[in-house]
Short mmCIF file of C-alpha atoms in Angstrom, two decimals:
data_model
loop_
_atom_site.label_atom_id
_atom_site.label_comp_id
_atom_site.label_asym_id
_atom_site.label_seq_id
_atom_site.Cartn_x
_atom_site.Cartn_y
_atom_site.Cartn_z
CA MET A 242 -21.45 1.79 -10.44
CA ILE A 243 -18.23 0.37 -11.86
CA LEU A 244 -17.21 2.03 -15.10
CA LYS A 245 -15.21 0.06 -17.60
CA PHE A 246 -13.04 1.19 -20.47
CA ARG A 247 -14.45 0.77 -23.91
CA PHE A 248 -11.99 0.22 -26.70
CA PRO A 249 -13.01 2.36 -29.67
CA ARG A 250 -11.33 1.71 -32.96
CA ARG A 251 -8.39 4.06 -32.42
CA ALA A 252 -8.27 3.93 -28.65
CA PHE A 253 -5.04 3.22 -26.87
CA ALA A 254 -3.58 2.85 -23.43
CA ALA A 255 -0.08 3.06 -22.04
CA VAL A 256 0.87 0.22 -19.74
CA ALA A 257 4.13 0.69 -17.86
CA LEU A 258 5.85 -2.49 -16.83
CA PHE A 259 6.10 -1.29 -13.26
CA ALA A 260 6.83 -4.78 -12.00
CA LEU A 261 10.41 -4.20 -13.11
CA LEU A 262 11.24 -3.51 -9.49
CA SER A 263 14.85 -3.91 -8.57
CA ALA A 264 13.89 -6.11 -5.66
CA CYS A 265 12.23 -8.55 -8.04
CA ALA A 266 14.50 -8.27 -11.05
CA PRO A 267 16.51 -11.38 -11.97
CA GLN A 268 20.19 -11.39 -11.23
CA PRO A 269 22.55 -10.95 -14.18
CA GLN A 270 24.01 -14.18 -15.46
CA SER A 271 27.72 -14.65 -14.84
CA VAL A 272 28.49 -15.27 -18.52
CA PRO A 273 26.47 -14.95 -21.73
CA THR A 274 24.98 -18.25 -22.81
CA GLN A 275 25.41 -17.51 -26.51
CA SER A 276 26.04 -14.50 -28.71
CA LEU A 277 23.79 -11.54 -28.01
CA GLU A 278 21.99 -12.00 -31.31
CA ALA A 279 21.38 -15.68 -30.61
CA ASP A 280 20.04 -14.89 -27.15
CA LEU A 281 17.76 -12.16 -28.49
CA THR A 282 16.48 -14.49 -31.20
CA ALA A 283 15.80 -17.19 -28.62
CA TRP A 284 13.91 -14.70 -26.42
CA MET A 285 11.79 -13.67 -29.41
CA ALA A 286 10.97 -17.31 -30.12
CA ARG A 287 9.98 -17.93 -26.49
CA SER A 288 7.84 -14.78 -26.49
CA GLY A 289 6.15 -15.14 -29.85
CA ILE A 290 7.65 -11.84 -31.02
CA LYS A 291 8.32 -11.63 -34.75
CA GLN A 292 9.82 -8.14 -35.04
CA ALA A 293 12.36 -6.54 -32.72
CA THR A 294 15.48 -4.43 -32.81
CA LEU A 295 18.35 -3.76 -30.39
CA GLY A 296 20.90 -1.02 -29.99
CA MET A 297 23.84 -0.90 -27.57
CA VAL A 298 25.83 2.27 -26.85
CA LYS A 299 28.66 3.35 -24.57
CA ASP A 300 30.27 6.79 -24.40
CA GLY A 301 28.25 7.90 -27.40
CA ARG A 302 29.59 5.09 -29.58
CA THR A 303 27.36 2.39 -31.03
CA LEU A 304 28.60 -1.04 -29.94
CA ARG A 305 25.89 -3.29 -31.36
CA GLN A 306 22.93 -3.11 -33.70
CA ILE A 307 20.65 -6.09 -34.23
CA ASP A 308 17.69 -5.94 -36.60
CA LYS A 309 15.00 -8.61 -36.58
CA GLY A 310 12.24 -7.23 -38.77
CA ARG A 311 12.83 -3.73 -37.37
CA SER A 312 15.67 -1.27 -37.88
CA ALA A 313 17.79 -0.01 -34.99
CA THR A 314 18.00 3.39 -36.68
CA ARG A 315 14.25 3.83 -37.24
CA ALA A 316 12.08 5.55 -34.64
CA TYR A 317 9.42 3.50 -32.86
CA PRO A 318 7.16 4.38 -29.89
CA THR A 319 9.00 3.95 -26.59
CA ALA A 320 5.85 4.04 -24.39
CA SER A 321 6.74 4.50 -20.69
CA LEU A 322 10.44 4.85 -21.44
CA SER A 323 9.32 8.42 -22.16
CA LYS A 324 9.15 8.99 -18.40
CA ALA A 325 12.94 8.97 -18.09
CA VAL A 326 13.14 11.78 -20.66
CA THR A 327 10.54 13.74 -18.70
CA ALA A 328 12.37 13.26 -15.40
CA MET A 329 15.70 14.40 -16.83
CA CYS A 330 14.01 17.32 -18.56
CA LEU A 331 12.35 18.52 -15.38
CA ASN A 332 15.57 18.01 -13.41
CA SER A 333 17.34 20.36 -15.83
CA THR A 334 14.44 22.81 -15.93
CA LEU A 335 14.28 23.05 -12.14
CA ALA A 336 18.02 23.79 -11.94
CA ASN A 337 17.37 26.97 -13.94
CA SER A 338 14.26 28.03 -12.04
CA PRO A 339 13.26 29.18 -8.53
CA PHE A 340 11.75 25.74 -7.89
CA SER A 341 13.14 22.37 -6.79
CA TRP A 342 11.99 18.76 -6.48
CA ASN A 343 10.81 19.69 -2.98
CA SER A 344 8.53 22.44 -4.27
CA THR A 345 4.84 21.83 -3.69
CA LEU A 346 2.23 22.47 -6.33
CA GLY A 347 0.84 25.10 -3.99
CA SER A 348 4.03 27.11 -4.43
CA MET A 349 3.82 26.94 -8.22
CA SER A 350 0.74 29.02 -8.92
CA ALA A 351 2.27 30.95 -11.83
CA PRO A 352 3.51 27.96 -13.88
CA LEU A 353 0.26 26.07 -13.26
CA ALA A 354 -1.84 29.08 -14.20
CA ARG A 355 -0.05 29.16 -17.55
CA ARG A 356 -1.35 25.62 -18.10
CA ASN A 357 -4.85 26.52 -16.84
CA LEU A 358 -4.53 24.09 -13.92
CA SER A 359 -6.11 24.68 -10.52
CA PRO A 360 -5.05 21.95 -8.05
CA THR A 361 -7.29 20.96 -5.16
CA PRO A 362 -6.01 21.64 -1.62
CA ASN A 363 -5.01 17.97 -1.39
CA THR A 364 -2.76 18.05 -4.47
CA LYS A 365 -1.38 21.49 -3.62
CA ALA A 366 0.45 19.86 -0.70
CA LEU A 367 2.23 17.35 -2.93
CA THR A 368 5.84 17.90 -4.01
CA LEU A 369 7.26 17.36 -7.46
CA ALA A 370 9.29 14.50 -5.95
CA ASP A 371 6.03 12.83 -4.90
CA PHE A 372 4.90 12.83 -8.52
CA ALA A 373 8.26 11.63 -9.85
CA THR A 374 8.23 8.62 -7.51
CA HIS A 375 4.52 7.75 -7.85
CA GLN A 376 3.71 8.50 -4.21
CA THR A 377 0.86 10.95 -4.72
CA GLY A 378 -2.12 8.69 -4.08
CA LEU A 379 -3.49 9.49 -7.52
CA LYS A 380 -5.70 6.81 -9.00
CA THR A 381 -4.62 4.97 -12.11
CA LYS A 382 -7.98 5.69 -13.78
CA MET A 383 -9.08 9.31 -13.78
CA ASP A 384 -12.73 10.39 -13.43
CA GLN A 385 -13.48 13.30 -15.77
CA GLY A 386 -16.58 14.38 -13.89
CA ASN A 387 -18.98 13.51 -16.69
CA GLY A 388 -19.83 10.03 -15.47
CA SER A 389 -16.87 8.26 -17.06
CA VAL A 390 -13.18 7.74 -16.59
CA VAL A 391 -10.68 9.37 -18.92
CA SER A 392 -11.31 7.13 -21.88
CA LEU A 393 -8.56 5.64 -23.95
CA ASP A 394 -9.13 7.97 -26.89
CA GLN A 395 -8.72 10.93 -24.52
CA PHE A 396 -5.58 9.59 -22.91
CA THR A 397 -3.57 12.79 -23.21
CA GLN A 398 -1.11 14.68 -21.05
CA LYS A 399 -3.44 17.65 -20.65
CA ARG A 400 -6.65 15.70 -19.91
CA LEU A 401 -4.95 13.30 -17.54
CA ALA A 402 -3.16 16.06 -15.59
CA LYS A 403 -6.32 18.14 -15.31
CA ALA A 404 -8.41 15.20 -14.11
CA ALA A 405 -5.68 14.25 -11.61
CA LEU A 406 -5.24 17.70 -10.05
CA GLU A 407 -8.69 19.21 -10.15
CA ARG A 408 -11.00 16.36 -9.17
CA ALA A 409 -10.83 15.30 -5.54
CA ASP A 410 -12.41 11.93 -6.34
CA ASN A 411 -9.26 11.02 -8.27
CA GLN A 412 -7.13 11.55 -5.17
CA THR A 413 -6.69 9.18 -2.27
CA LYS A 414 -4.91 9.62 1.05
CA ARG A 415 -2.63 6.70 0.32
CA ARG A 416 1.02 7.68 0.02
CA GLY A 417 2.71 4.40 -0.88
CA PHE A 418 4.12 3.56 -4.28
CA VAL A 419 1.28 3.31 -6.82
CA TYR A 420 2.36 3.60 -10.43
CA SER A 421 0.11 6.00 -12.34
CA ASN A 422 0.68 7.63 -15.70
CA ALA A 423 -1.12 10.66 -14.26
CA ASN A 424 1.96 11.51 -12.19
CA TYR A 425 4.10 12.08 -15.25
CA ALA A 426 1.27 13.80 -17.09
CA VAL A 427 1.38 16.37 -14.27
CA LEU A 428 5.17 16.66 -14.54
CA GLY A 429 4.86 17.29 -18.27
CA GLU A 430 2.46 20.15 -17.58
CA VAL A 431 4.84 21.52 -14.94
CA ILE A 432 7.67 21.52 -17.49
CA GLU A 433 5.57 23.48 -19.95
CA GLY A 434 4.46 25.88 -17.24
CA ILE A 435 7.98 26.66 -16.02
CA ALA A 436 9.68 26.74 -19.43
CA ASN A 437 6.70 28.41 -21.14
CA LYS A 438 7.52 26.28 -24.18
CA PRO A 439 5.99 23.15 -25.72
CA TYR A 440 7.11 20.01 -23.87
CA ALA A 441 8.67 18.24 -26.88
CA ASN A 442 10.59 21.27 -28.13
CA HIS A 443 11.97 22.11 -24.71
CA CYS A 444 12.95 18.58 -23.70
CA GLY A 445 14.34 17.75 -27.12
CA ALA A 446 16.66 20.75 -26.97
CA THR A 447 17.73 20.49 -23.33
CA ILE A 448 18.00 16.71 -22.89
CA LEU A 449 18.03 14.73 -26.11
CA ARG A 450 20.20 16.95 -28.27
CA PRO A 451 23.09 17.07 -25.73
CA ALA A 452 23.00 13.25 -25.65
CA GLY A 453 23.51 13.08 -29.42
CA VAL A 454 19.92 12.04 -30.12
CA THR A 455 18.92 13.25 -33.58
CA GLY A 456 15.82 11.31 -34.66
CA ALA A 457 13.45 11.55 -31.69
CA SER A 458 10.01 13.12 -31.85
CA VAL A 459 6.67 13.33 -30.12
CA SER A 460 4.51 12.38 -33.06
CA GLY A 461 2.17 9.75 -34.43
CA THR A 462 -0.62 7.79 -32.78
CA PHE A 463 0.61 8.25 -29.21
CA ALA A 464 1.90 11.83 -29.45
CA ALA A 465 -0.76 13.37 -27.19
CA THR A 466 0.56 11.37 -24.23
CA GLN A 467 3.85 13.30 -24.48
CA SER A 468 5.47 13.17 -21.04
CA PHE A 469 4.36 9.69 -20.01
CA GLY A 470 4.34 7.80 -23.30
CA GLY A 471 4.70 10.03 -26.35
CA TRP A 472 8.32 9.81 -27.44
CA SER A 473 9.31 7.84 -30.52
CA MET A 474 12.97 7.22 -31.24
CA SER A 475 15.31 4.54 -32.48
CA VAL A 476 16.91 2.10 -30.07
CA ILE A 477 20.31 3.61 -30.93
CA ASP A 478 19.04 7.05 -29.97
CA TYR A 479 17.40 5.78 -26.78
CA ALA A 480 20.57 3.95 -25.75
CA LYS A 481 22.52 7.18 -26.36
CA PHE A 482 20.11 9.07 -24.13
CA ALA A 483 20.21 6.43 -21.40
CA SER A 484 24.00 6.07 -21.43
CA HIS A 485 24.49 9.84 -21.38
CA TRP A 486 22.07 10.72 -18.56
CA PHE A 487 22.20 7.57 -16.44
CA GLY A 488 25.91 6.82 -16.58
CA PRO A 489 27.77 5.97 -13.34
CA ASN A 490 29.15 9.49 -12.81
CA ARG A 491 25.83 11.29 -12.77
CA PRO A 492 25.02 12.59 -9.28
CA TRP A 493 21.52 11.03 -9.27
CA VAL A 494 23.12 7.66 -10.08
CA LYS A 495 25.93 7.97 -7.53
CA ASN A 496 23.62 9.25 -4.79
CA PRO A 497 19.98 8.58 -5.74
CA ASN A 498 18.75 9.47 -2.25
CA ALA A 499 19.65 13.11 -2.92
CA TYR A 500 17.04 13.15 -5.67
CA PRO A 501 13.48 11.79 -5.93
CA PHE A 502 13.84 8.13 -4.96
CA GLU A 503 11.49 5.53 -3.52
CA LYS A 504 13.72 3.23 -1.48
CA ARG A 505 11.47 0.18 -1.39
CA THR A 506 11.11 -0.14 -5.16
CA GLY A 507 14.17 1.78 -6.32
CA TYR A 508 12.01 4.05 -8.48
CA GLY A 509 13.28 7.54 -9.13
CA LEU A 510 13.59 9.99 -12.00
CA GLY A 511 11.59 7.84 -14.40
CA VAL A 512 13.64 4.68 -13.94
CA PHE A 513 14.17 1.76 -11.59
CA SER A 514 17.60 1.91 -9.94
CA GLY A 515 18.90 -1.37 -8.61
CA VAL A 516 19.27 -1.87 -4.87
CA GLY A 517 21.19 -4.55 -2.99
CA PRO A 518 22.72 -7.11 -5.38
CA GLN A 519 21.35 -5.07 -8.30
CA ALA A 520 23.09 -1.84 -7.29
CA GLY A 521 24.39 0.07 -10.28
CA TRP A 522 21.87 -1.37 -12.74
CA ILE A 523 19.15 0.88 -14.13
CA SER A 524 16.14 -0.19 -16.18
CA HIS A 525 12.58 0.50 -17.22
CA GLY A 526 10.06 -1.11 -19.53
CA GLY A 527 6.98 0.06 -21.34
CA GLU A 528 4.17 -1.19 -23.48
CA TRP A 529 1.46 0.23 -25.70
CA ASN A 530 -1.73 -1.76 -25.99
CA HIS A 531 -4.01 -1.07 -28.94
CA PRO A 532 -6.97 -2.76 -30.63
CA ASP A 533 -4.92 -2.79 -33.84
CA PRO A 534 -2.16 -5.43 -33.43
CA ALA A 535 0.11 -3.40 -35.72
CA LEU A 536 0.08 -0.60 -33.12
CA ARG A 537 1.09 -2.76 -30.17
CA HIS A 538 4.61 -1.91 -29.07
CA GLY A 539 6.95 -2.98 -26.29
CA SER A 540 10.22 -1.49 -25.10
CA VAL A 541 12.90 -1.89 -22.47
CA PHE A 542 16.28 -0.39 -21.66
CA VAL A 543 19.08 -1.34 -19.29
CA VAL A 544 22.13 0.66 -18.21
CA ALA A 545 25.03 -1.26 -16.68
CA PRO A 546 27.30 0.00 -13.88
CA SER A 547 29.91 0.55 -16.60
CA GLY A 548 27.66 3.09 -18.34
CA ALA A 549 26.96 0.85 -21.33
CA ALA A 550 23.29 1.01 -22.30
CA VAL A 551 21.08 -1.22 -24.41
CA ALA A 552 17.56 -0.57 -25.68
CA VAL A 553 15.15 -2.97 -27.36
CA THR A 554 11.78 -2.35 -28.97
CA TRP A 555 9.40 -4.89 -30.43
CA GLN A 556 6.06 -5.14 -32.12
CA GLY A 557 3.47 -6.83 -29.92
CA ASN A 558 2.63 -7.24 -26.23
CA VAL A 559 4.20 -9.67 -23.77
CA PRO A 560 3.74 -10.42 -20.04
CA VAL A 561 5.86 -8.59 -17.48
CA ARG A 562 7.72 -11.78 -16.57
CA THR A 563 8.79 -12.08 -20.21
CA VAL A 564 10.31 -8.60 -20.05
CA LEU A 565 12.19 -9.57 -16.89
CA ASP A 566 13.52 -12.52 -18.86
CA LEU A 567 14.79 -10.12 -21.52
CA ILE A 568 16.44 -7.90 -18.91
CA GLN A 569 18.37 -10.93 -17.67
CA VAL A 570 19.50 -11.66 -21.22
CA LEU A 571 20.64 -8.08 -21.70
CA GLN A 572 22.44 -7.85 -18.37
CA ALA A 573 24.46 -10.93 -19.27
CA HIS A 574 25.89 -9.14 -22.30
CA LEU A 575 26.47 -5.70 -20.77
CA ARG A 576 29.97 -5.16 -19.53
#
């Protein structure tokens, strides 16, 4: 029997724009076609987006702020851009622990026990790097064992991680790149297990605060998704985070192969890192779908080889190709 999602009144789902693969991403234009504001306005018109905001940062300094029905200093849901925060948080947490990205879940019995998680033999063999790069074979829809998938109103870090690790029917033997929110739900639980602190408190203190981010929170409608879609912050704050942690001098940017990295797609540490002609460019997009149009959100960020970062959020949903269009616009203005 094929089970389908039902969309209850307050149900929601995170949809990561995983087609933002560096191999497919458009090349940056040689020169901007117009001013950044004019290009953003034109993109909004092409996309049917009425409200958006943009923030650009370099070296902790705000370079641009553009408000089109939204404020660049107001926090909005960032959807799957939350994964980059989770990856950086776990990277820092591991550096101060007996574990590494190569640690298997089977070697992490104590942290997982703190989170009341009991992985199957299949998932015990997986490394943290496998989860970070979406190479675990986990399904994108998780069976709870009660005759239904994890429904949209139960789309939480805890439920998703538990369904992913403890139910063998959610696990396949495939080990290629398959984007699943469950991977980062597991990483969020690992963070809490190692740190023995709530995810948001720990990651806010260790990752966001050092980047100068002051207005971020895991709160509101999507808060329960935490590690894979729960962060809300302004585009200025997100650009500060991105510029700080994904600047050109960071070791995982200079040598991504020394960290979790999927060479075919360029995915590693919660972001897509450019390969080939796109080398040095980093990006990710996210989207929240919701039955209530007012709770539909989109987001994207880009970091240039110079370390300048730009983040955009908007109200509404758009196709992946439309987000790729926006990335091209942003790359043209990042120097």
